[in-house]
Coordinates of C-alpha atoms and ligand atoms in Angstrom, one line a residue:
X129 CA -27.5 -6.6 -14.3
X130 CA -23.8 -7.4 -13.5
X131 CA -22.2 -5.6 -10.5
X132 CA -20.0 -4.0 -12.7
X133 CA -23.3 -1.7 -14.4
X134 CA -24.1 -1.5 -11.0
X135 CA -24.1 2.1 -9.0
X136 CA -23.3 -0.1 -5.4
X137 CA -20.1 -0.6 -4.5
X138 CA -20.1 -3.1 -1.5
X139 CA -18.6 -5.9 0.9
X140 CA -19.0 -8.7 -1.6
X141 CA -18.3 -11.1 1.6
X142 CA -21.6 -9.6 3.0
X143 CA -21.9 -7.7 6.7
X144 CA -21.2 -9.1 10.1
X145 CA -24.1 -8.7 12.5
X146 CA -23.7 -6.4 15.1
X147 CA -22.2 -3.8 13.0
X148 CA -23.1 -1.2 11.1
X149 CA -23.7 -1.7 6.9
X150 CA -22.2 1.1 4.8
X151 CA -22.0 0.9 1.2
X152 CA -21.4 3.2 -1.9
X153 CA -23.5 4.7 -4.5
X154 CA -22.5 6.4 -7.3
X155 CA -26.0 7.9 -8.4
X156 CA -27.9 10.8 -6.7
X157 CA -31.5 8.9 -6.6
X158 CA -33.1 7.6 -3.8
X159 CA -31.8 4.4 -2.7
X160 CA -34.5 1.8 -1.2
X161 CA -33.8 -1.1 1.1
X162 CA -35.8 -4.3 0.8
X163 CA -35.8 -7.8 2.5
X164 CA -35.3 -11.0 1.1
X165 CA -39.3 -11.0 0.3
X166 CA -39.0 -7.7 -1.4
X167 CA -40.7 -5.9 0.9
X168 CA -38.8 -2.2 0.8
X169 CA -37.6 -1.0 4.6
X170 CA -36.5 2.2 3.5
X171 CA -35.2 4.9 1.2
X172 CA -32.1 6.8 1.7
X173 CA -30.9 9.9 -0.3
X174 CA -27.4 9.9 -1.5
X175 CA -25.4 12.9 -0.5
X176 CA -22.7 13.4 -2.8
X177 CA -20.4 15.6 -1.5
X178 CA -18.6 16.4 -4.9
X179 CA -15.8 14.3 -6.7
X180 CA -14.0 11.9 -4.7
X181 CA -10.0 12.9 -5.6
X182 CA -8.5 9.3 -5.6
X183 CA -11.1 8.1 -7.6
X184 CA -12.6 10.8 -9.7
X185 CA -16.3 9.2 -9.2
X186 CA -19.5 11.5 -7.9
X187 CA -19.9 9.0 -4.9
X188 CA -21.5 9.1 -1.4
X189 CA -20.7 6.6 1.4
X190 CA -24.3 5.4 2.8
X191 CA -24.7 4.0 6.2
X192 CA -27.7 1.9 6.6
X193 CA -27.3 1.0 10.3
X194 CA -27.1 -1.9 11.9
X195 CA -29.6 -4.5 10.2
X196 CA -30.7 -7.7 11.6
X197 CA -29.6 -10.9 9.8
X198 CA -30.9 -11.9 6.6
X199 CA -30.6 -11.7 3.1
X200 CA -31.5 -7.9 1.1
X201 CA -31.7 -5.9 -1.7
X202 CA -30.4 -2.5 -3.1
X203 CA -32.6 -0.8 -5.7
X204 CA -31.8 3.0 -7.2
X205 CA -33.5 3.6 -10.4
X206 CA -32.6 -0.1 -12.7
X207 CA -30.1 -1.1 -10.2
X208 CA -30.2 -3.7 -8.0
X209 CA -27.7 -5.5 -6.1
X210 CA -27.9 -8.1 -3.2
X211 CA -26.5 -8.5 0.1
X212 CA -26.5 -10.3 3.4
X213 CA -26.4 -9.7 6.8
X214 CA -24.7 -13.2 8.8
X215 CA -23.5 -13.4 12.2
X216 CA -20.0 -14.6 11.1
X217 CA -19.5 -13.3 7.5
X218 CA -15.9 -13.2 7.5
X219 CA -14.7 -16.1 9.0
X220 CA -14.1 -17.5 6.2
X221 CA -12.2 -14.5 4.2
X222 CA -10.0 -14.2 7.5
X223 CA -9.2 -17.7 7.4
X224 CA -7.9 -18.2 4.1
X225 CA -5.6 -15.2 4.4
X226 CA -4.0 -17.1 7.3
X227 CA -4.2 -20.2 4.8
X228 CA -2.4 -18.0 2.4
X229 CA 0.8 -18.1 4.1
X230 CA 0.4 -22.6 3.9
X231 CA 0.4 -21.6 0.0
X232 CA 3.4 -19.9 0.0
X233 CA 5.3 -22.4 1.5
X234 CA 8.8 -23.5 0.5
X235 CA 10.9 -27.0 0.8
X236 CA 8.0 -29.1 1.1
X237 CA 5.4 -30.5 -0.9
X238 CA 2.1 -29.2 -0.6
X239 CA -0.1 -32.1 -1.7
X240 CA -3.7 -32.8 -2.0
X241 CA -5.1 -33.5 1.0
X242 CA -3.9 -29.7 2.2
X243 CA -3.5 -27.8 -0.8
X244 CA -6.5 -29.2 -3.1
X245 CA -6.0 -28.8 -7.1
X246 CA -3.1 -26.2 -5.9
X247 CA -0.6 -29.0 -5.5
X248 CA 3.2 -29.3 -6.1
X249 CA 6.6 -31.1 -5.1
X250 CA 9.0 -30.1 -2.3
X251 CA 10.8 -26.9 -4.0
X252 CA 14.2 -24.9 -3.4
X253 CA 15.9 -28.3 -1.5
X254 CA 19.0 -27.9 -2.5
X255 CA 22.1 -26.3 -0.2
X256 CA 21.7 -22.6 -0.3
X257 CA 25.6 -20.5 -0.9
X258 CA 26.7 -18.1 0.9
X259 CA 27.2 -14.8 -1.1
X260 CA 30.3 -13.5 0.6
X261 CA 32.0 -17.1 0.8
X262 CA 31.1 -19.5 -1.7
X263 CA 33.1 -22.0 0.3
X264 CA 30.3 -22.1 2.4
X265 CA 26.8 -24.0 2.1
X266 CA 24.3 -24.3 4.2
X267 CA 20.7 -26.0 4.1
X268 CA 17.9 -24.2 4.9
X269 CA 14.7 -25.3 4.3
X270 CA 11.3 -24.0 4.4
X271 CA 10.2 -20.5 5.1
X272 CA 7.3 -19.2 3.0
X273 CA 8.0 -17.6 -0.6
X274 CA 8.0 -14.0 0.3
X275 CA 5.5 -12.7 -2.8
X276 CA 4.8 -13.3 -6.5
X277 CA 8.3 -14.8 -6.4
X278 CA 10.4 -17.6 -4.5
X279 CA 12.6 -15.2 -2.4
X280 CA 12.7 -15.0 1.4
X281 CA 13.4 -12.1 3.1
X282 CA 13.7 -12.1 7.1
X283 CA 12.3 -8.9 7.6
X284 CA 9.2 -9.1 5.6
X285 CA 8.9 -12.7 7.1
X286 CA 9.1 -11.1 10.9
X287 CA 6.7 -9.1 10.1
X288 CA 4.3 -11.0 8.5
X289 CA 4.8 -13.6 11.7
X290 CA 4.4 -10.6 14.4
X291 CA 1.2 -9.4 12.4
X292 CA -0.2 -13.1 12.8
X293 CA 0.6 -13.1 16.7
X294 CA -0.8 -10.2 17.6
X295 CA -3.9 -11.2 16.3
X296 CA -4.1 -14.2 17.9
X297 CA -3.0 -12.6 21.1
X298 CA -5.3 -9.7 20.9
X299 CA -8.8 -11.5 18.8
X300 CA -8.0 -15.4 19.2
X301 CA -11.7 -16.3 18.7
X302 CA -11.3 -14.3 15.0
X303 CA -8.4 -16.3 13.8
X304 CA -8.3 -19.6 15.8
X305 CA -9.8 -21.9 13.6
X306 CA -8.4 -25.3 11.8
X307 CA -6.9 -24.6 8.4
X308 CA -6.7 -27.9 7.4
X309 CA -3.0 -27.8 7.0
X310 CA -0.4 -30.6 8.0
X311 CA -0.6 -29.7 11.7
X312 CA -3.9 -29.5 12.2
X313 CA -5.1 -30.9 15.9
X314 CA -1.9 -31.0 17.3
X315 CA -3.0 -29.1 20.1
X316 CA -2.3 -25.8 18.7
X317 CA -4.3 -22.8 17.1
X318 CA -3.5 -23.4 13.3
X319 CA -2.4 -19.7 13.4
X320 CA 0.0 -20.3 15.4
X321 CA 1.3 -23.6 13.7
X322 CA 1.4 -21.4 10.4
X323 CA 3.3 -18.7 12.3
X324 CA 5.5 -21.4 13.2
X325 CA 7.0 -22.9 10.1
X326 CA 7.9 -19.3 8.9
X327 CA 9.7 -19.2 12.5
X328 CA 11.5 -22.5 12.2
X329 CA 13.4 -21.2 9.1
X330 CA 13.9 -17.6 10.6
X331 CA 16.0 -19.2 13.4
X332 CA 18.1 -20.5 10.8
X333 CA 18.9 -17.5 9.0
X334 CA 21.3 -16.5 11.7
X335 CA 24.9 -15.9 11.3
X336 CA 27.3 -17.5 14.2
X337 CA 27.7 -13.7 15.6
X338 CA 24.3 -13.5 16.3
X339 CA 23.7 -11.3 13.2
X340 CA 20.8 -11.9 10.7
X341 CA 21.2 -12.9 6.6
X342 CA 18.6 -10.1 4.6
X343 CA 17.5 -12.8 2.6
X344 CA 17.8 -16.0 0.8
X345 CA 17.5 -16.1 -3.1
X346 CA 18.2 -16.2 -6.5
X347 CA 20.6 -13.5 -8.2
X348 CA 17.6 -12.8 -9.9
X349 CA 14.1 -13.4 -9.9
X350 CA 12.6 -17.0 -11.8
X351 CA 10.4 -16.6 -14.8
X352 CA 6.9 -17.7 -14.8
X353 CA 7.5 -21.2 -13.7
X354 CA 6.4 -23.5 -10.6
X355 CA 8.6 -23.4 -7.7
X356 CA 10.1 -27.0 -7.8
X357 CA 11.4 -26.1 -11.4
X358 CA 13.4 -23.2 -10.5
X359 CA 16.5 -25.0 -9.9
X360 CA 19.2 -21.8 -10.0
X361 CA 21.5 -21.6 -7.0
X362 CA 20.2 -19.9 -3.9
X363 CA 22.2 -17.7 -2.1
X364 CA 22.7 -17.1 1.5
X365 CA 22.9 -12.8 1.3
X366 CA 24.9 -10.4 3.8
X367 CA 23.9 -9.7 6.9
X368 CA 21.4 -6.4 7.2
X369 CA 20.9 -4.3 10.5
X370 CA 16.8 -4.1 10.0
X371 CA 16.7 -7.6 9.8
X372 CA 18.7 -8.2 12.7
X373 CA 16.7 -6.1 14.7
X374 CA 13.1 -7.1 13.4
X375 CA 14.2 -11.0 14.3
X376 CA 15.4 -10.1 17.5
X377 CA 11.9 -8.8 18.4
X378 CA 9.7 -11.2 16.6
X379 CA 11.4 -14.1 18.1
X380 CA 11.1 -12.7 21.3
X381 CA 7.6 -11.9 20.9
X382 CA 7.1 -15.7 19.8
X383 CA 8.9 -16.8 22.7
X384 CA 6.1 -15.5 24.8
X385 CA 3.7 -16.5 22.4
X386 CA 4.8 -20.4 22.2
X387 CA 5.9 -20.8 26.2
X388 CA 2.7 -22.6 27.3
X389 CA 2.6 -24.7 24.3
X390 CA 6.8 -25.3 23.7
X391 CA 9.1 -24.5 26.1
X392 CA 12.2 -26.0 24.3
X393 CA 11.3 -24.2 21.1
X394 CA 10.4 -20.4 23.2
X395 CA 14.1 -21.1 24.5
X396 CA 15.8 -21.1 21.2
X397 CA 13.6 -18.2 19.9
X398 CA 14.7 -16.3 23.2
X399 CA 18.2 -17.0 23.1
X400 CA 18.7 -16.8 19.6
X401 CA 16.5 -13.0 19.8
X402 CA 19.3 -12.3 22.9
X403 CA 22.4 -13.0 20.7
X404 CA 21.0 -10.5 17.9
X405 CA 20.1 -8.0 20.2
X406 CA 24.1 -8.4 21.2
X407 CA 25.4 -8.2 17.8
X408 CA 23.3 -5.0 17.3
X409 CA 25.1 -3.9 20.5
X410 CA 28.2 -4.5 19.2
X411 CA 27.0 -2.1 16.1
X412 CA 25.3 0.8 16.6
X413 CA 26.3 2.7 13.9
X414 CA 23.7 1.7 11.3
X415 CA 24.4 0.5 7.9
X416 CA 22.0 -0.1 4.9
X417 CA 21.7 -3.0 2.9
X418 CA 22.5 -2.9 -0.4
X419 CA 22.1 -5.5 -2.9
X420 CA 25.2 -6.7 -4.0
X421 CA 26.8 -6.2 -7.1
X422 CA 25.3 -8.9 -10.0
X423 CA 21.9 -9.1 -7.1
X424 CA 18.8 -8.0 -8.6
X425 CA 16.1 -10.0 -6.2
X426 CA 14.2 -7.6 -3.7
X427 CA 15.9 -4.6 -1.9
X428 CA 13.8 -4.5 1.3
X429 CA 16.2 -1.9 2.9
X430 CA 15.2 0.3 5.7
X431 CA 16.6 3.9 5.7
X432 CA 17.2 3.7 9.5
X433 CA 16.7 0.7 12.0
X434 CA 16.1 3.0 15.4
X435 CA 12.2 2.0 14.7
X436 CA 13.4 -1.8 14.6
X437 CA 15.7 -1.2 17.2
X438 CA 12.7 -0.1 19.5
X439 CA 10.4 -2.6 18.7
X440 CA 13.5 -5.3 19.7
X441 CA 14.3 -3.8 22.6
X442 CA 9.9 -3.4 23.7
X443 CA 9.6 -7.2 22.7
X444 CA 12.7 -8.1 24.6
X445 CA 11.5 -6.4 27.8
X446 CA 8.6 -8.1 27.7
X447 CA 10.0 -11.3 27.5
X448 CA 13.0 -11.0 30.5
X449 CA 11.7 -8.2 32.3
X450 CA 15.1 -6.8 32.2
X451 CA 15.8 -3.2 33.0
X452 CA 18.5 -2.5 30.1
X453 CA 16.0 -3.5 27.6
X454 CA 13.5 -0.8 28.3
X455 CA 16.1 1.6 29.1
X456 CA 16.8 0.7 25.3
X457 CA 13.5 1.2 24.2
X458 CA 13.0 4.5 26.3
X459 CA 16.6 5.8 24.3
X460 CA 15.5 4.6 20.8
X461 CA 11.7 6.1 21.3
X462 CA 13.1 9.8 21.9
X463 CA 14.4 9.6 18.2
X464 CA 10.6 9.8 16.9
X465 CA 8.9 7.8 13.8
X466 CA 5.9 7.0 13.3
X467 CA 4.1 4.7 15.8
X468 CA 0.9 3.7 12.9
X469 CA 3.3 2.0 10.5
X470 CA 3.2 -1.6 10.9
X471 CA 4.9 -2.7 7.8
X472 CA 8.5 -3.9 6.6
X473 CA 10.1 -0.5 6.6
X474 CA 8.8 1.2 9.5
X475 CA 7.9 -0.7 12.4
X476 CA 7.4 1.3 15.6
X477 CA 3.5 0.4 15.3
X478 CA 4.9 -3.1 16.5
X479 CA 6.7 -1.7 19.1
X480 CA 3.9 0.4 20.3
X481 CA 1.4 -2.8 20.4
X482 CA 3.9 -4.1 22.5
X483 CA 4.1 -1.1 25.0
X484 CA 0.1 -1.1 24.9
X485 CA -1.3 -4.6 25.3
X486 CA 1.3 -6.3 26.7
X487 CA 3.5 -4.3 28.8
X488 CA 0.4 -1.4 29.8
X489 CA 0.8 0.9 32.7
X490 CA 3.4 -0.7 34.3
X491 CA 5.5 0.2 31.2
X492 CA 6.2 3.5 32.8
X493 CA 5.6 7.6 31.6
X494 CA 7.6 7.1 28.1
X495 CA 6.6 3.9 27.1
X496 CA 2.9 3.6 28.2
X497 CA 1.6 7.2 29.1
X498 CA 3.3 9.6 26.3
X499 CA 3.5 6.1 23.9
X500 CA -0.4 5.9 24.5
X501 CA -1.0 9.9 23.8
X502 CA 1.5 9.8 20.7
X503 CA -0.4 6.6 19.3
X504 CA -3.7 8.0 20.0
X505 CA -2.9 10.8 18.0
X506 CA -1.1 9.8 15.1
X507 CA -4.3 7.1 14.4
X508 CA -6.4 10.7 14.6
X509 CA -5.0 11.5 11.1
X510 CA -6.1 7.8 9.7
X511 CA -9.6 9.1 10.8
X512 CA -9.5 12.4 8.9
X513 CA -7.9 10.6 5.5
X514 CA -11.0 8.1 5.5
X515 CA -13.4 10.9 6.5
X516 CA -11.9 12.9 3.6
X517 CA -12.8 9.9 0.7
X518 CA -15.5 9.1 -1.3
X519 CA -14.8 5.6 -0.6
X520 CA -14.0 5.8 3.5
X521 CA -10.7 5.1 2.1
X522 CA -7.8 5.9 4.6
X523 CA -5.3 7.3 1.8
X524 CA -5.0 10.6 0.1
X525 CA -5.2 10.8 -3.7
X526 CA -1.9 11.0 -3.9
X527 CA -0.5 8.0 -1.7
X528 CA -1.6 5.3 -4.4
X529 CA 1.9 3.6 -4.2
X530 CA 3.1 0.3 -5.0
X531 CA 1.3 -2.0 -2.5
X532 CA -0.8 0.7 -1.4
X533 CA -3.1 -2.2 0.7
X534 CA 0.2 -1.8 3.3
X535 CA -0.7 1.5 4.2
X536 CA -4.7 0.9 4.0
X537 CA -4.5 -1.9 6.2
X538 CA -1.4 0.0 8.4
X539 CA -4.5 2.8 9.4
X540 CA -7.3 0.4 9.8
X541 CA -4.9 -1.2 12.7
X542 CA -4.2 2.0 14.1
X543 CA -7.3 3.1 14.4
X544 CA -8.3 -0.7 15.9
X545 CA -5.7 0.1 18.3
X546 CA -7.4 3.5 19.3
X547 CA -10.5 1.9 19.8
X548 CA -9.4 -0.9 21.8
X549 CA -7.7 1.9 23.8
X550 CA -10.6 4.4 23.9
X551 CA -13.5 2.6 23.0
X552 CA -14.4 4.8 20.1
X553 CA -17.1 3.9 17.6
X554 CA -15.7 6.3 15.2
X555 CA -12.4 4.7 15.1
X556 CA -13.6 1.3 14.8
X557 CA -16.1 2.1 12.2
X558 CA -13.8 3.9 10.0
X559 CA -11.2 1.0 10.5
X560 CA -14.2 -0.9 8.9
X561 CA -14.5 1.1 6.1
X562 CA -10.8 -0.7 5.3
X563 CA -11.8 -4.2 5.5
X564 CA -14.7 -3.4 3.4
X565 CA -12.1 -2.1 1.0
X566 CA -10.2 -5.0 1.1
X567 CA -13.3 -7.0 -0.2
X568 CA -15.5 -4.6 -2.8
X569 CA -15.9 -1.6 -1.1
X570 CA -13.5 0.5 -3.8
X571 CA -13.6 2.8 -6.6
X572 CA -12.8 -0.4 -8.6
X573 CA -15.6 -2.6 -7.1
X574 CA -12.9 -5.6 -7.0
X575 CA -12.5 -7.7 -4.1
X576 CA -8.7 -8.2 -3.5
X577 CA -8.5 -11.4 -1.9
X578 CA -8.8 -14.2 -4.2
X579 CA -11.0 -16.7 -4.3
X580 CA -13.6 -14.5 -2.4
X581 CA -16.6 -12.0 -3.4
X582 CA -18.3 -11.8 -6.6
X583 CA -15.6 -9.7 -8.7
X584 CA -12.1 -10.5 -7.7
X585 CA -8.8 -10.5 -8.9
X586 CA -8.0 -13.3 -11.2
X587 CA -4.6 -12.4 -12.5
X588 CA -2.0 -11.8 -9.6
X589 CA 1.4 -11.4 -10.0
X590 CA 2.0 -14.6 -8.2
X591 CA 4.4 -17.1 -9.8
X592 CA 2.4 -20.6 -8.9
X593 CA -0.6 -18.8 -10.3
X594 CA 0.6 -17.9 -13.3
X595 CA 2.5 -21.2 -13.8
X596 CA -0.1 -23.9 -12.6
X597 CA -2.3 -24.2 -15.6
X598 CA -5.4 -23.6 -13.6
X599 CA -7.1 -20.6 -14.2
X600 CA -8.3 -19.8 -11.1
X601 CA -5.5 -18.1 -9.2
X602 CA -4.3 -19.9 -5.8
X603 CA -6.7 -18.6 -2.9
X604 CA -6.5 -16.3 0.1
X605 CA -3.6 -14.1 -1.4
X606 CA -4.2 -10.2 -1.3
X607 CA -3.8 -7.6 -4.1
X608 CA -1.2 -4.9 -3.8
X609 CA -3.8 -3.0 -5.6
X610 CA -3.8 0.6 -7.5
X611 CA -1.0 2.5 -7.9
X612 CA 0.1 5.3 -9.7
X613 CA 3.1 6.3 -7.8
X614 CA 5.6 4.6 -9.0
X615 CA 4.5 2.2 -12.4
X616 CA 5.9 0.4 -14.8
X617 CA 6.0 2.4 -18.6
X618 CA 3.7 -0.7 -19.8
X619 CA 1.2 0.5 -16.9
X620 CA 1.3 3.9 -17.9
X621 CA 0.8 2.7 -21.8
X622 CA -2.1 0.7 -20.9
X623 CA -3.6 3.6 -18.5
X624 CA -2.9 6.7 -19.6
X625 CA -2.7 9.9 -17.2
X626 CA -6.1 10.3 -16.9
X627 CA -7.1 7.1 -15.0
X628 CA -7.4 8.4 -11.4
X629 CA -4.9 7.3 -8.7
X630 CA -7.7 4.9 -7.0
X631 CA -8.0 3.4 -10.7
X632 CA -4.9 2.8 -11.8
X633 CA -5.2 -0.9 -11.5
X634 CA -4.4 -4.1 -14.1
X635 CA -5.9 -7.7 -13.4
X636 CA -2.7 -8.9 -15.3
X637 CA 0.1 -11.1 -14.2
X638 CA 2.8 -9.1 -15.6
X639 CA 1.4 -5.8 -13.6
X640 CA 3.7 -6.7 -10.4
X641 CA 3.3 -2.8 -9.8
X642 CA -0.5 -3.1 -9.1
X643 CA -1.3 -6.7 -9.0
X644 CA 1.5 -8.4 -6.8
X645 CA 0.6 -10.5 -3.7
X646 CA 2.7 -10.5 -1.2
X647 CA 2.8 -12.8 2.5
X648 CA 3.3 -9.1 4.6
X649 CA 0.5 -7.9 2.9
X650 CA -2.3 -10.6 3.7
X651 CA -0.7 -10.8 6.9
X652 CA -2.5 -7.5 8.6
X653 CA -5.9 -8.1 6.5
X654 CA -5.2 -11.0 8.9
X655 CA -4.9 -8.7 11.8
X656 CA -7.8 -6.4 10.4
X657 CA -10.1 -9.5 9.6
X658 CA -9.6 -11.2 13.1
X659 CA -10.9 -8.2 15.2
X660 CA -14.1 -7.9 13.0
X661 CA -14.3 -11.4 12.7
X662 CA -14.6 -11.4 16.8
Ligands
LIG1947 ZN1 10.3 -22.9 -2.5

């Protein structure tokens, strides 16, 4: 029987040890456990508790406990369908979503010995232009392509880096292992060296006033070809306020991060992080980006930068020590967002995983007591979304939305965070409920990495993929996934109204509206994978 006839939907990766097994069952029979010989262990009676909005399937979430290691079996009625129990079942998984990112590298070759059958020249070499001045060009190599195309976008990229520190700072034995990339055993957690390259071309996307560039691209977006044949002229576009503020705080994150390994290169980070901070100084009154006229590459434009702001001015306190910078961060916090948003438009989650692991009490009443209180709160409502699924699933019918992983993986950190903080079982087992969403555990039974589980995607919207002549897409890259917020027409032709939000999902390369990859979207499975992976 394939999965897909299948009543179980599961972790396709399998279960860690030490945690508890939940899976899904869209029947009303008894369920029996067996062992690997067979032998049944016990029965378990599904208790539907009626339709399951998002996905519009009769489901009921089953916890089966924790279960020694080994190999076992679901039964209910005709189906069957196998699982394991292993003490380390998604090292692996976590791993190639860092070795995602080595994919997505620009201005370099990936060859062989790294990058397997997935090979190709050094791409987007050429002098990028200036927008504003075409008098002026600059170089500026490497960076990782920011999704399914070659852009690169210093917010998203900050971001995605931050994402990839914290979780080496807060879980290094989840995410420390070798990647077999070009700087493997140079003394430094692979992570890290991935974190790195992206950080190399960040610095360079600075302005001489200290201010950042939004992006670096095409006017448009390249059709479906590899990256070293998309030879239109890059351009250098203006300056953006988010951006600004989300590199001043990853590169002063980084500095802390890369001190006891590179002290030259946590200098430039830090003084180039000082010098944005001072242009934003110089500016408070914020402006969006817009693209400009004859742009049509990605918009990635905040609505306000006082959550980027904060998080600058956190990272920047916790780098000098300085009084002004907290004062800062005390000034911006009073404006209120949301501190359990972690991703490119709203980032005062960063800021608040600043405040709480690395600046703690000593942070003071705003940004560590009434911080800690807010945070601890917010993640409450992450809790009751999951609890309210058929799947565990942390969003409402409703919040399918283009990339709708962000916000999936956005409340599985937040409730990480309040268990770290708390010690809660019920947080972390409901931030679980995410990762095993991530990798089968859905209304779809898909697992959205690629490369991984027994049904995943095969089709991403990811250039190289599409463009390679290998079927099997490039590995380690995450699914946006379902959405049915805002679709293409073609999507709805193909779909219809009556496919449930959860559902409303193509396995197609053109399908950039459910089937996009995207580097800030593996980058906090990353964050996700690596606590559960420790
Ligand atoms: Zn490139």
């Amino acid at each position: 029987m394939t999965p897909e006839t299948s009543v179980f939907r599961l972790n396709q990766e399998g279960y860690s040890a030490g945690l508890p097994v939940s899976v899904a069952v869209l029947s009303r029979d008894p369920v029996i456990l067996k062992n690997a010989a067979g032998e049944p262990l016990g029965s378990f009676t599904p208790e539907i508790p009626g339709m399951d909005p998002a996905s519009g399937d009769e489901v009921a979430l089953l916890s089966l406990g924790l279960l020694p290691e080994g190999a076992y079996e679901l039964q209910s009625g005709p189906y069957r369908r196998a699982f394991t129990v292993r003490p380390h079942s998604w090292n692996a998984v976590t791993h190639a979503l860092i070795k995602g990112l080595y994919y997505q590298r620009c201005g370099c070759e990936l060859s062989p010995a790294f990058a397997g059958v997935y090979t190709h020249p050094a791409c987007h070499t050429a002098p990028a232009l200036d927008w504003e001045d075409r008098s002026i060009r600059r170089k500026i190599p490497g960076g990782w392509h920011d999704a399914g195309d070659y852009g690169k976008y210093v917010a998203p990229g900050a971001v995605t880096v931050a994402h990839l520190l914290y979780a080496w700072k807060l879980f290094p034995r989840g995410c420390s292992g070798d990647l077999n990339i070009p700087e493997t055993g140079n003394g430094l957690p692979d992570i890290l060296n991935e974190a790195a390259w992206e950080l190399e071309w960040l610095l360079q996307m600075q302005r001489s006033d200290g201010a950042f560039h939004h992006k670096l691209t095409k006017a448009r977006f390249a059709p479906f070809i590899m990256p070293q044949d998309d030879l239109e002229p890059e351009y250098l576009m203006p300056v953006c306020f988010c951006a600004t503020a989300d590199a001043a705080a990853c590169l002063a994150l980084a500095s802390r991060i890369f001190r006891p390994f590179d002290e030259a290169f946590a200098n430039r980070m830090l003084l180039s992080a000082r010098r944005a901070w001072n242009w934003l100084q110089a500016h408070p009154d914020f402006v969006p980006f817009m693209n400009p006229e004859g742009v049509h590459t990605g918009w990635y434009g905040g609505r306000s930068d006082v959550s980027n702001r904060f998080w600058a001015a956190c990272e920047l306190y916790a780098a000098t020590g300085e009084t002004a910078f907290r004062t800062a961060a005390e000034e911006k916090y009073q404006a209120g967002f949301p501190l359990t948003s972690f991703g490119w438009m709203d980032v005062g989650g960063l800021g608040a995983l600043c405040c709480l692991f690395e600046l703690g009490e000593s942070a003071g009443e705003i940004l560590y007591t009434r911080l800690r209180e807010n945070s601890l709160r917010q993640s409450e409502y992450a809790l009751a979304l999951s609890r309210a699924s058929g799947y565990g699933t942390s969003i409402p019918a409703n919040h399918y939305i283009w990339g709708s992983i962000l916000p999936i993986m956005c409340n599985a950190m937040a409730m990480i965070l309040n268990s770290l903080l708390t010690g809660r079982q019920d947080m972390r087992d409901a931030a679980l409920l995410q990762w095993h969403y991530v990798l089968g555990l859905n209304a779809l039974d898909l697992c959205f990495v690629t490369g991984y589980g027994q049904r995943s995607v095969m089709n991403p919207h990811h250039r190289p993929s599409g463009a390679d002549g290998i079927e099997a897409p490039v590995p380690g890259l995450i699914s946006g996934g379902p959405n049915k917020t805002y679709c293409y027409p073609q999507t709805k032709e193909k779909l219809g109204e009556s496919v449930p939000p959860a559902k409303y999902f193509l396995d197609e390369t053109p399908s950039a509206d459910t089937n996009e990859i995207a580097i800030y979207w593996n980058s906090p499975a990353v964050f996700v994978g690596a606590f559960f992976n420790q």
